Structure formats: C-alpha cells, structure tokens
mmCIF file of C-alpha atoms in Angstrom:
data_model
loop_
_atom_site.group_PDB
_atom_site.id
_atom_site.type_symbol
_atom_site.label_atom_id
_atom_site.label_comp_id
_atom_site.label_asym_id
_atom_site.label_seq_id
_atom_site.Cartn_x
_atom_site.Cartn_y
_atom_site.Cartn_z
ATOM 1 C CA UNK N 1 -31.012 13.947 14.106
ATOM 2 C CA UNK N 2 -31.133 16.512 11.277
ATOM 3 C CA UNK N 3 -27.864 17.783 9.878
ATOM 4 C CA UNK N 4 -29.507 20.582 7.904
ATOM 5 C CA UNK N 5 -31.302 21.943 10.964
ATOM 6 C CA UNK N 6 -28.023 22.186 12.826
ATOM 7 C CA UNK N 7 -26.533 24.149 9.966
ATOM 8 C CA UNK N 8 -29.563 26.404 9.779
ATOM 9 C CA UNK N 9 -29.343 27.044 13.492
ATOM 10 C CA UNK N 10 -25.716 28.033 13.126
ATOM 11 C CA UNK N 11 -24.565 25.428 15.643
ATOM 12 C CA UNK N 12 -21.010 24.215 15.556
ATOM 13 C CA UNK N 13 -20.279 21.119 13.530
ATOM 14 C CA UNK N 14 -18.834 18.994 16.351
ATOM 15 C CA UNK N 15 -22.366 18.850 17.783
ATOM 16 C CA UNK N 16 -23.223 16.500 14.918
ATOM 17 C CA UNK N 17 -21.456 13.681 16.771
ATOM 18 C CA UNK N 18 -24.177 11.781 18.530
ATOM 19 C CA UNK N 19 -25.919 8.520 19.183
ATOM 20 C CA UNK N 20 -29.128 8.293 17.207
ATOM 21 C CA UNK N 21 -32.057 7.553 19.474
ATOM 22 C CA UNK N 22 -35.101 7.728 17.205
ATOM 23 C CA UNK N 23 -36.071 4.154 18.081
ATOM 24 C CA UNK N 24 -36.030 3.609 21.812
ATOM 25 C CA UNK N 25 -34.652 0.170 22.673
ATOM 26 C CA UNK N 26 -37.202 -2.414 23.761
ATOM 27 C CA UNK N 27 -34.439 -4.894 24.507
ATOM 28 C CA UNK N 28 -30.755 -4.757 25.261
ATOM 29 C CA UNK N 29 -28.916 -3.618 22.154
ATOM 30 C CA UNK N 30 -25.223 -3.898 21.377
ATOM 31 C CA UNK N 31 -23.590 -0.527 20.759
ATOM 32 C CA UNK N 32 -21.474 -0.057 17.651
ATOM 33 C CA UNK N 33 -19.398 3.079 17.078
ATOM 34 C CA UNK N 34 -19.623 4.335 13.498
ATOM 35 C CA UNK N 35 -17.172 6.959 12.282
ATOM 36 C CA UNK N 36 -18.540 8.878 9.305
ATOM 37 C CA UNK N 37 -17.755 11.976 7.275
ATOM 38 C CA UNK N 38 -21.365 12.240 6.050
ATOM 39 C CA UNK N 39 -24.494 10.092 6.307
ATOM 40 C CA UNK N 40 -25.475 7.919 3.361
ATOM 41 C CA UNK N 41 -29.008 7.256 2.178
ATOM 42 C CA UNK N 42 -28.769 3.570 3.089
ATOM 43 C CA UNK N 43 -27.670 4.524 6.594
ATOM 44 C CA UNK N 44 -30.492 7.052 6.940
ATOM 45 C CA UNK N 45 -33.058 4.487 5.837
ATOM 46 C CA UNK N 46 -31.639 1.779 8.100
ATOM 47 C CA UNK N 47 -31.830 4.159 11.053
ATOM 48 C CA UNK N 48 -35.264 5.562 10.284
ATOM 49 C CA UNK N 49 -36.796 2.166 9.471
ATOM 50 C CA UNK N 50 -35.471 0.538 12.629
ATOM 51 C CA UNK N 51 -33.220 -1.935 10.839
ATOM 52 C CA UNK N 52 -30.294 -1.533 13.232
ATOM 53 C CA UNK N 53 -32.391 -2.451 16.289
ATOM 54 C CA UNK N 54 -33.753 -5.353 14.232
ATOM 55 C CA UNK N 55 -30.184 -6.623 14.126
ATOM 56 C CA UNK N 56 -29.764 -5.966 17.849
ATOM 57 C CA UNK N 57 -27.679 -2.828 17.370
ATOM 58 C CA UNK N 58 -27.645 0.737 18.624
ATOM 59 C CA UNK N 59 -25.467 2.879 16.357
ATOM 60 C CA UNK N 60 -23.461 5.768 17.782
ATOM 61 C CA UNK N 61 -22.847 8.082 14.821
ATOM 62 C CA UNK N 62 -19.517 9.899 15.338
ATOM 63 C CA UNK N 63 -18.643 12.734 12.989
ATOM 64 C CA UNK N 64 -15.136 12.470 11.548
ATOM 65 C CA UNK N 65 -13.157 15.734 11.565
ATOM 66 C CA UNK N 66 -10.545 14.544 9.047
ATOM 67 C CA UNK N 67 -9.233 11.346 7.488
ATOM 68 C CA UNK N 68 -6.028 11.138 9.546
ATOM 69 C CA UNK N 69 -8.009 11.162 12.783
ATOM 70 C CA UNK N 70 -10.598 8.754 11.366
ATOM 71 C CA UNK N 71 -8.290 5.928 10.399
ATOM 72 C CA UNK N 72 -6.228 6.237 13.559
ATOM 73 C CA UNK N 73 -9.468 5.827 15.508
ATOM 74 C CA UNK N 74 -10.443 2.783 13.473
ATOM 75 C CA UNK N 75 -7.045 1.165 13.887
ATOM 76 C CA UNK N 76 -6.963 1.739 17.642
ATOM 77 C CA UNK N 77 -10.554 0.677 18.323
ATOM 78 C CA UNK N 78 -12.165 4.088 18.839
ATOM 79 C CA UNK N 79 -14.448 3.271 15.919
ATOM 80 C CA UNK N 80 -15.793 -0.224 15.325
ATOM 81 C CA UNK N 81 -16.543 0.557 11.705
ATOM 82 C CA UNK N 82 -16.176 3.525 9.401
ATOM 83 C CA UNK N 83 -17.778 5.028 6.292
ATOM 84 C CA UNK N 84 -14.909 6.187 4.118
ATOM 85 C CA UNK N 85 -13.645 6.318 0.554
ATOM 86 C CA UNK N 86 -11.920 3.195 -0.705
ATOM 87 C CA UNK N 87 -9.004 5.401 -1.724
ATOM 88 C CA UNK N 88 -8.127 5.787 1.944
ATOM 89 C CA UNK N 89 -7.913 2.010 2.271
ATOM 90 C CA UNK N 90 -5.761 1.675 -0.855
ATOM 91 C CA UNK N 91 -3.421 4.428 0.326
ATOM 92 C CA UNK N 92 -2.963 2.994 3.793
ATOM 93 C CA UNK N 93 -2.676 -0.638 2.677
ATOM 94 C CA UNK N 94 -0.259 -0.111 -0.200
ATOM 95 C CA UNK N 95 1.747 2.848 1.110
ATOM 96 C CA UNK N 96 1.735 2.222 4.872
ATOM 97 C CA UNK N 97 0.962 -1.513 5.142
ATOM 98 C CA UNK N 98 -1.947 -0.846 7.506
ATOM 99 C CA UNK N 99 -4.512 -3.587 7.926
ATOM 100 C CA UNK N 100 -7.772 -2.088 6.640
ATOM 101 C CA UNK N 101 -10.473 -3.669 4.507
ATOM 102 C CA UNK N 102 -13.571 -2.648 2.588
ATOM 103 C CA UNK N 103 -16.344 -5.063 3.529
ATOM 104 C CA UNK N 104 -19.108 -3.455 1.433
ATOM 105 C CA UNK N 105 -19.576 -0.585 -1.017
ATOM 106 C CA UNK N 106 -22.230 1.991 -0.180
ATOM 107 C CA UNK N 107 -22.015 4.332 -3.169
ATOM 108 C CA UNK N 108 -20.182 5.402 -6.303
ATOM 109 C CA UNK N 109 -20.088 9.144 -5.718
ATOM 110 C CA UNK N 110 -23.712 10.369 -5.912
ATOM 111 C CA UNK N 111 -23.993 14.031 -6.864
ATOM 112 C CA UNK N 112 -20.254 14.609 -6.380
ATOM 113 C CA UNK N 113 -19.403 17.984 -7.857
ATOM 114 C CA UNK N 114 -16.931 20.830 -7.509
ATOM 115 C CA UNK N 115 -18.791 23.883 -6.227
ATOM 116 C CA UNK N 116 -17.598 27.476 -6.383
ATOM 117 C CA UNK N 117 -18.649 30.516 -4.391
ATOM 118 C CA UNK N 118 -20.549 33.342 -6.126
ATOM 119 C CA UNK N 119 -18.130 34.922 -8.587
ATOM 120 C CA UNK N 120 -16.407 31.613 -9.342
ATOM 121 C CA UNK N 121 -18.468 30.523 -12.328
ATOM 122 C CA UNK N 122 -16.237 28.150 -14.294
ATOM 123 C CA UNK N 123 -13.339 25.805 -13.639
ATOM 124 C CA UNK N 124 -11.022 28.297 -15.337
ATOM 125 C CA UNK N 125 -11.919 30.826 -12.631
ATOM 126 C CA UNK N 126 -10.016 28.612 -10.178
ATOM 127 C CA UNK N 127 -6.656 29.520 -11.676
ATOM 128 C CA UNK N 128 -4.542 31.097 -8.967
ATOM 129 C CA UNK N 129 -7.041 30.106 -6.269
ATOM 130 C CA UNK N 130 -6.996 27.635 -3.382
ATOM 131 C CA UNK N 131 -9.455 24.749 -3.150
ATOM 132 C CA UNK N 132 -10.609 23.307 0.159
ATOM 133 C CA UNK N 133 -9.770 19.631 0.773
ATOM 134 C CA UNK N 134 -9.772 17.158 3.624
ATOM 135 C CA UNK N 135 -6.063 16.508 3.101
ATOM 136 C CA UNK N 136 -3.786 17.180 0.120
ATOM 137 C CA UNK N 137 -3.013 13.452 -0.011
ATOM 138 C CA UNK N 138 -6.545 12.090 0.494
ATOM 139 C CA UNK N 139 -8.518 10.399 -2.246
ATOM 140 C CA UNK N 140 -10.770 13.322 -3.043
ATOM 141 C CA UNK N 141 -7.736 15.583 -3.437
ATOM 142 C CA UNK N 142 -6.498 13.295 -6.201
ATOM 143 C CA UNK N 143 -9.978 13.167 -7.687
ATOM 144 C CA UNK N 144 -10.013 16.975 -7.795
ATOM 145 C CA UNK N 145 -6.547 16.964 -9.375
ATOM 146 C CA UNK N 146 -7.748 14.516 -12.026
ATOM 147 C CA UNK N 147 -10.853 16.556 -12.825
ATOM 148 C CA UNK N 148 -9.006 19.876 -12.997
ATOM 149 C CA UNK N 149 -6.220 18.379 -15.136
ATOM 150 C CA UNK N 150 -8.845 17.565 -17.772
ATOM 151 C CA UNK N 151 -9.570 21.302 -17.875
ATOM 152 C CA UNK N 152 -5.869 22.093 -18.254
ATOM 153 C CA UNK N 153 -5.218 23.116 -14.629
ATOM 154 C CA UNK N 154 -2.431 21.329 -12.758
ATOM 155 C CA UNK N 155 -1.344 21.866 -9.178
ATOM 156 C CA UNK N 156 2.260 20.978 -9.980
ATOM 157 C CA UNK N 157 2.305 23.868 -12.465
ATOM 158 C CA UNK N 158 1.121 26.269 -9.794
ATOM 159 C CA UNK N 159 -2.296 26.777 -11.398
ATOM 160 C CA UNK N 160 -4.007 26.357 -8.009
ATOM 161 C CA UNK N 161 -3.289 25.026 -4.523
ATOM 162 C CA UNK N 162 -5.027 23.242 -1.667
ATOM 163 C CA UNK N 163 -6.095 24.330 1.804
ATOM 164 C CA UNK N 164 -6.649 21.457 4.259
ATOM 165 C CA UNK N 165 -9.918 21.983 6.155
ATOM 166 C CA UNK N 166 -11.284 18.529 6.993
ATOM 167 C CA UNK N 167 -14.293 16.422 6.036
ATOM 168 C CA UNK N 168 -17.166 17.513 3.812
ATOM 169 C CA UNK N 169 -19.285 19.159 6.567
ATOM 170 C CA UNK N 170 -16.361 21.387 7.509
ATOM 171 C CA UNK N 171 -15.553 22.242 3.890
ATOM 172 C CA UNK N 172 -19.198 23.036 3.199
ATOM 173 C CA UNK N 173 -19.347 25.308 6.227
ATOM 174 C CA UNK N 174 -16.163 27.123 5.190
ATOM 175 C CA UNK N 175 -17.351 27.531 1.604
ATOM 176 C CA UNK N 176 -20.759 28.915 2.595
ATOM 177 C CA UNK N 177 -19.198 31.258 5.162
ATOM 178 C CA UNK N 178 -16.759 32.499 2.527
ATOM 179 C CA UNK N 179 -13.709 32.363 4.794
ATOM 180 C CA UNK N 180 -11.476 29.874 6.543
ATOM 181 C CA UNK N 181 -8.692 30.816 8.964
ATOM 182 C CA UNK N 182 -9.080 34.418 7.915
ATOM 183 C CA UNK N 183 -8.654 33.705 4.208
ATOM 184 C CA UNK N 184 -11.321 33.759 1.478
ATOM 185 C CA UNK N 185 -12.658 30.429 0.214
ATOM 186 C CA UNK N 186 -13.341 29.695 -3.440
ATOM 187 C CA UNK N 187 -14.281 26.085 -4.176
ATOM 188 C CA UNK N 188 -14.383 22.509 -2.956
ATOM 189 C CA UNK N 189 -15.653 19.064 -3.864
ATOM 190 C CA UNK N 190 -18.999 18.438 -2.171
ATOM 191 C CA UNK N 191 -20.532 15.034 -1.649
ATOM 192 C CA UNK N 192 -24.077 13.876 -0.940
ATOM 193 C CA UNK N 193 -26.013 15.125 1.040
ATOM 194 C CA UNK N 194 -24.172 18.445 1.185
ATOM 195 C CA UNK N 195 -24.873 18.921 -2.491
ATOM 196 C CA UNK N 196 -28.539 19.046 -1.434
ATOM 197 C CA UNK N 197 -27.826 21.754 1.126
ATOM 198 C CA UNK N 198 -25.846 23.715 -1.462
ATOM 199 C CA UNK N 199 -28.666 23.472 -3.979
ATOM 200 C CA UNK N 200 -31.178 24.653 -1.353
ATOM 201 C CA UNK N 201 -29.323 27.861 -0.459
ATOM 202 C CA UNK N 202 -31.029 31.206 -1.162
ATOM 203 C CA UNK N 203 -30.257 32.577 -4.619
ATOM 204 C CA UNK N 204 -28.091 35.350 -3.144
ATOM 205 C CA UNK N 205 -25.817 32.733 -1.525
ATOM 206 C CA UNK N 206 -26.185 29.968 -4.101
ATOM 207 C CA UNK N 207 -23.002 28.061 -4.875
ATOM 208 C CA UNK N 208 -22.135 27.384 -8.503
ATOM 209 C CA UNK N 209 -21.637 23.866 -9.835
ATOM 210 C CA UNK N 210 -18.407 24.093 -11.809
ATOM 211 C CA UNK N 211 -18.257 20.467 -12.933
ATOM 212 C CA UNK N 212 -19.802 17.141 -11.999
ATOM 213 C CA UNK N 213 -17.486 14.220 -11.318
ATOM 214 C CA UNK N 214 -19.749 11.708 -13.046
ATOM 215 C CA UNK N 215 -19.484 13.613 -16.325
ATOM 216 C CA UNK N 216 -15.772 12.824 -16.432
ATOM 217 C CA UNK N 217 -14.985 9.841 -14.177
ATOM 218 C CA UNK N 218 -17.291 6.820 -13.812
ATOM 219 C CA UNK N 219 -17.686 4.308 -12.339
ATOM 220 C CA UNK N 220 -15.905 5.487 -9.214
ATOM 221 C CA UNK N 221 -15.908 3.338 -6.093
ATOM 222 C CA UNK N 222 -16.363 5.747 -3.211
ATOM 223 C CA UNK N 223 -17.941 5.190 0.215
ATOM 224 C CA UNK N 224 -17.296 1.776 1.710
ATOM 225 C CA UNK N 225 -18.014 0.083 5.010
ATOM 226 C CA UNK N 226 -14.459 -0.054 6.334
ATOM 227 C CA UNK N 227 -13.088 -2.271 9.078
ATOM 228 C CA UNK N 228 -9.671 -2.858 10.619
ATOM 229 C CA UNK N 229 -7.919 -6.199 10.796
ATOM 230 C CA UNK N 230 -7.963 -5.794 14.563
ATOM 231 C CA UNK N 231 -11.738 -5.386 14.579
ATOM 232 C CA UNK N 232 -12.374 -8.293 12.236
ATOM 233 C CA UNK N 233 -10.142 -10.556 14.342
ATOM 234 C CA UNK N 234 -12.228 -9.811 17.451
ATOM 235 C CA UNK N 235 -15.275 -12.140 17.394
ATOM 236 C CA UNK N 236 -17.520 -9.672 19.239
ATOM 237 C CA UNK N 237 -16.623 -6.706 17.029
ATOM 238 C CA UNK N 238 -16.779 -8.787 13.860
ATOM 239 C CA UNK N 239 -20.270 -10.008 14.739
ATOM 240 C CA UNK N 240 -21.443 -6.419 15.192
ATOM 241 C CA UNK N 241 -19.892 -5.406 11.860
ATOM 242 C CA UNK N 242 -21.687 -8.280 10.123
ATOM 243 C CA UNK N 243 -25.037 -7.279 11.641
ATOM 244 C CA UNK N 244 -24.401 -3.607 10.835
ATOM 245 C CA UNK N 245 -23.707 -4.525 7.207
ATOM 246 C CA UNK N 246 -26.823 -6.722 7.072
ATOM 247 C CA UNK N 247 -28.984 -3.793 8.240
ATOM 248 C CA UNK N 248 -27.442 -1.557 5.585
ATOM 249 C CA UNK N 249 -28.063 -4.238 2.969
ATOM 250 C CA UNK N 250 -31.761 -4.433 3.847
ATOM 251 C CA UNK N 251 -31.992 -0.630 3.684
ATOM 252 C CA UNK N 252 -30.137 -0.587 0.377
ATOM 253 C CA UNK N 253 -32.486 -3.172 -1.100
ATOM 254 C CA UNK N 254 -35.428 -1.104 0.090
ATOM 255 C CA UNK N 255 -33.896 1.911 -1.654
ATOM 256 C CA UNK N 256 -33.601 -0.163 -4.838
ATOM 257 C CA UNK N 257 -37.196 -1.393 -4.683
ATOM 258 C CA UNK N 258 -39.280 -0.670 -7.765
ATOM 259 C CA UNK N 259 -42.565 -0.799 -5.832
ATOM 260 C CA UNK N 260 -44.237 2.599 -5.829
ATOM 261 C CA UNK N 261 -45.040 2.587 -2.109
ATOM 262 C CA UNK N 262 -41.436 1.741 -1.231
ATOM 263 C CA UNK N 263 -40.065 4.458 -3.523
ATOM 264 C CA UNK N 264 -42.478 7.011 -2.059
ATOM 265 C CA UNK N 265 -41.539 5.983 1.475
ATOM 266 C CA UNK N 266 -37.799 6.210 0.833
ATOM 267 C CA UNK N 267 -38.145 9.586 -0.871
ATOM 268 C CA UNK N 268 -40.201 11.005 1.997
ATOM 269 C CA UNK N 269 -37.669 9.807 4.576
ATOM 270 C CA UNK N 270 -34.773 11.352 2.649
ATOM 271 C CA UNK N 271 -36.577 14.681 2.196
ATOM 272 C CA UNK N 272 -37.549 14.784 5.868
ATOM 273 C CA UNK N 273 -34.021 13.950 7.007
ATOM 274 C CA UNK N 274 -32.401 16.540 4.740
ATOM 275 C CA UNK N 275 -35.084 19.109 5.608
ATOM 276 C CA UNK N 276 -35.200 20.406 2.023
ATOM 277 C CA UNK N 277 -37.999 21.228 -0.402
ATOM 278 C CA UNK N 278 -39.707 18.487 -2.352
ATOM 279 C CA UNK N 279 -37.998 19.677 -5.540
ATOM 280 C CA UNK N 280 -34.491 19.544 -4.048
ATOM 281 C CA UNK N 281 -35.310 16.284 -2.301
ATOM 282 C CA UNK N 282 -36.516 14.705 -5.544
ATOM 283 C CA UNK N 283 -33.223 15.621 -7.220
ATOM 284 C CA UNK N 284 -31.214 14.167 -4.343
ATOM 285 C CA UNK N 285 -33.320 10.996 -4.368
ATOM 286 C CA UNK N 286 -32.583 10.683 -8.091
ATOM 287 C CA UNK N 287 -28.869 11.069 -7.346
ATOM 288 C CA UNK N 288 -28.742 8.269 -4.784
ATOM 289 C CA UNK N 289 -30.757 5.926 -7.014
ATOM 290 C CA UNK N 290 -28.629 6.580 -10.094
ATOM 291 C CA UNK N 291 -27.448 3.242 -11.510
ATOM 292 C CA UNK N 292 -23.946 4.540 -12.290
ATOM 293 C CA UNK N 293 -23.051 6.848 -9.411
ATOM 294 C CA UNK N 294 -25.648 6.300 -6.698
ATOM 295 C CA UNK N 295 -26.100 3.742 -3.928
ATOM 296 C CA UNK N 296 -27.719 1.073 -6.085
ATOM 297 C CA UNK N 297 -25.245 0.880 -8.953
ATOM 298 C CA UNK N 298 -24.883 -2.019 -11.345
ATOM 299 C CA UNK N 299 -21.382 -2.646 -10.024
ATOM 300 C CA UNK N 300 -22.735 -3.336 -6.531
ATOM 301 C CA UNK N 301 -24.721 -6.284 -7.941
ATOM 302 C CA UNK N 302 -27.681 -5.691 -5.644
ATOM 303 C CA UNK N 303 -25.809 -6.684 -2.479
ATOM 304 C CA UNK N 304 -23.223 -3.946 -1.728
ATOM 305 C CA UNK N 305 -20.430 -5.739 -3.607
ATOM 306 C CA UNK N 306 -17.312 -3.590 -4.025
ATOM 307 C CA UNK N 307 -17.128 -2.631 -7.707
ATOM 308 C CA UNK N 308 -13.805 -3.796 -9.125
ATOM 309 C CA UNK N 309 -13.912 -1.535 -12.195
ATOM 310 C CA UNK N 310 -14.690 1.503 -10.023
ATOM 311 C CA UNK N 311 -11.816 0.547 -7.714
ATOM 312 C CA UNK N 312 -9.423 0.253 -10.649
ATOM 313 C CA UNK N 313 -10.428 3.792 -11.687
ATOM 314 C CA UNK N 314 -9.482 5.014 -8.199
ATOM 315 C CA UNK N 315 -6.132 3.215 -8.445
ATOM 316 C CA UNK N 316 -5.440 4.689 -11.882
ATOM 317 C CA UNK N 317 -6.123 8.161 -10.506
ATOM 318 C CA UNK N 318 -3.426 7.718 -7.844
ATOM 319 C CA UNK N 319 -1.009 6.119 -10.290
ATOM 320 C CA UNK N 320 -1.320 9.133 -12.595
ATOM 321 C CA UNK N 321 -0.020 11.399 -9.845
ATOM 322 C CA UNK N 322 2.609 9.054 -8.409
ATOM 323 C CA UNK N 323 0.609 8.562 -5.230
ATOM 324 C CA UNK N 324 1.754 4.993 -4.538
ATOM 325 C CA UNK N 325 5.404 5.812 -3.747
ATOM 326 C CA UNK N 326 5.972 2.709 -1.628
ATOM 327 C CA UNK N 327 4.626 0.225 -4.162
ATOM 328 C CA UNK N 328 7.388 -1.788 -5.853
ATOM 329 C CA UNK N 329 7.771 -2.071 -9.611
ATOM 330 C CA UNK N 330 5.665 -4.847 -11.059
ATOM 331 C CA UNK N 331 3.093 -4.753 -8.268
ATOM 332 C CA UNK N 332 -0.109 -6.496 -9.392
ATOM 333 C CA UNK N 333 -2.983 -4.203 -8.403
ATOM 334 C CA UNK N 334 -5.612 -6.415 -10.032
ATOM 335 C CA UNK N 335 -4.550 -9.368 -7.924
ATOM 336 C CA UNK N 336 -4.293 -7.176 -4.820
ATOM 337 C CA UNK N 337 -7.916 -6.085 -4.968
ATOM 338 C CA UNK N 338 -9.401 -9.536 -5.556
ATOM 339 C CA UNK N 339 -11.831 -10.230 -2.688
ATOM 340 C CA UNK N 340 -10.814 -12.507 0.146
ATOM 341 C CA UNK N 341 -10.686 -12.706 3.954
ATOM 342 C CA UNK N 342 -8.343 -10.085 5.376
ATOM 343 C CA UNK N 343 -7.636 -8.538 1.971
ATOM 344 C CA UNK N 344 -8.265 -5.026 0.660
ATOM 345 C CA UNK N 345 -11.786 -6.202 -0.152
ATOM 346 C CA UNK N 346 -12.932 -8.635 2.531
ATOM 347 C CA UNK N 347 -15.996 -10.330 1.056
ATOM 348 C CA UNK N 348 -16.291 -12.845 3.917
ATOM 349 C CA UNK N 349 -18.098 -10.264 6.071
ATOM 350 C CA UNK N 350 -20.504 -9.422 3.265
ATOM 351 C CA UNK N 351 -21.305 -13.097 2.683
ATOM 352 C CA UNK N 352 -22.170 -13.464 6.373
ATOM 353 C CA UNK N 353 -24.271 -10.284 6.227
ATOM 354 C CA UNK N 354 -26.194 -11.519 3.183
ATOM 355 C CA UNK N 355 -26.992 -14.722 5.073
ATOM 356 C CA UNK N 356 -28.685 -12.870 7.957
ATOM 357 C CA UNK N 357 -30.246 -10.017 5.974
ATOM 358 C CA UNK N 358 -33.880 -10.058 4.953
ATOM 359 C CA UNK N 359 -35.549 -8.427 7.952
ATOM 360 C CA UNK N 360 -39.085 -7.185 7.401
ATOM 361 C CA UNK N 361 -39.124 -3.529 6.406
ATOM 362 C CA UNK N 362 -42.120 -1.401 7.380
ATOM 363 C CA UNK N 363 -42.439 2.133 6.110
ATOM 364 C CA UNK N 364 -42.330 4.778 8.841
ATOM 365 C CA UNK N 365 -42.401 7.862 6.633
#
C-alpha cells in the first residue's frame, strides 16, 4: 500500500482504508483493526518486515477521518487499537471521564511543521487567515495556538481562525488543492510522512515551512498506541494489543539499530513506501531517527515508554488555554499520569509486549 501513489493518482482519500496484504498468511492469523490518522515508520517497518504475522496478526489499517469519529470507534469496539496523539487521551480522560489509555509511545512529533501555501511565506502572513485543523479542540489545534502565540498571534484576539477539515491526509489534500468547501486554504500543521510529500512537490506548487514545532516545543509526546478500557478488559482483544505492541517494539528497535546494514534496510523501506526521491527520503529518515522528536527518542528509553516530560508539556499547553474545564482545582496531573494498569498510561501492556518481543528481523528491502 503506497499513500503517495494514491495521492499522485488523484484517488479519493477514503480509499486509503485497507487491510495490508503484502505478506500472504501461511497460517491462520488473528485480525486486529487499527485506526490511524497517518502511518508511522515503526508501523511501516513492522508491516514490511513481516513482524505482525510473526506475532500471529493480520493488521487491517483503517484511515481515520477525524478524531471524534476515531475515539468513538475505539470506545465502541470498531477499532481494537488506535494511533493517536496523547492529547486526545488526556482530553477525554480528564474532561469527559472516558476510559482510554496510552500503552506505548510511537513518536515525539517528527518533522511536525506549519506549512503555508505559495504566497504565505511567514507566520505573520497568517494574520486574518484561517488555518486547517482536525478539530478546534483537538491537541494539534492547541499546539498550533501555542506556536502562533509565540509569534504574537492569538486566536482569541481575532488574529486568525480555524477551519475543521479532519486528519492530516485530508488537511494535506485541502492545502495542496488550495481550496476547501469553496474557500481558499492558507496553512496547516503537517505531520510525518505528509511533510515528505510536501517537500517533494514540484517547485511551482511547493508549500512553505513557516515554523517547525521542534524549534519551539520539545520534547512533545505525540503518537501513542491507544486502547480503550473495554478492549483491555477483553482477554482476546488485550492479547492482540500486546502482540501488536510487541511487533511495533521489534520494528522500533530495528529502526534504532546502529548497524549499517540495518540502517540501510530501514531507509530503503521508508523511501520505497513514501515513493519519494532518495534526497527527500534521507531527510525523512533523519526526522524519524531524531533523538528528540523522532520515533527513537531518549524519553522512550528504547522500549516505547511514554515520555513523562513530553506528556507534561502537552498538559501545560492545554492548561495555558483553559482546555481542562472539567478538572477541579488542585488536581494533581503528575500523579494522574504515573503509569499503572487502567490509568492514562497503562504500562502493564508494554511490560507484556517487552516479554514476548525479540522476533528475528530479516531485511526485505
């Protein structure tokens, strides 16, 4: 499955929802439904290197249209597991008392940047304009507000506004097309790998990087393997989530390998999947292996641990804009995010995944 080829072919985004079938099953595999806004490098490697079948799993990759739909699906069993920002967990746990947990951290915002269309060259050019977001109350909306506030632009002062479009693939499509719902588009926050697609556009359509998130906010806990309390309480679903996380862990460790042949293999797989030039692919590989913002950060401790400092930065971002309205005075956020079974960060699943990880990885680049 190649996301970039679908874009190049001009096919509609919903066609990205699919079950990956690169490795034909040689034995009966258990299906697991993954909801995801965008693929991650660890997921791509796990799929391409056959690590999911090694754990007895066939992953059905289901593209998420927007965060509201995504978390409703997770809570009602439509998704077994979900790739989503930890902010969405914090918002739904603390504001809505919904039972969601982060069981592993995949990345810390690799190559996250605010991109503008041709003619929008600086952050100041966004004054009076509308930025595309998933939802005005989603985590990335608050991240954008934080970044723009550092440049002196504030939404509450009417300096700019938001247009809700949906997940990153939909925002990318709207930004490149230049219109959404009949109105011109100006800028949005893009995440990996759509930053790669943006950087690979022809010069006449090239989007401008207005500011990089990592230059202003780091560390920043972003994509996490997310599960519902309902799913974790079901022994069958929980077992699949543990095996899914173990496969990701093996892929992540392969990505972190310092052996030249492993690095070359991982880079080739990423470039082939993204369908970009070697130069663009090398830059995107560097982004996902960055030790501060990538998928192998120091805060993840080499085993997909959820970074507490990065999570506190996400909490502080929401607190700055009053985005925890249902949290009582004196609420102890530090205590609330301490790992434990059934908590915001459920480290029990990760411990089980670590115990069964360690499958042999053979390069298939």
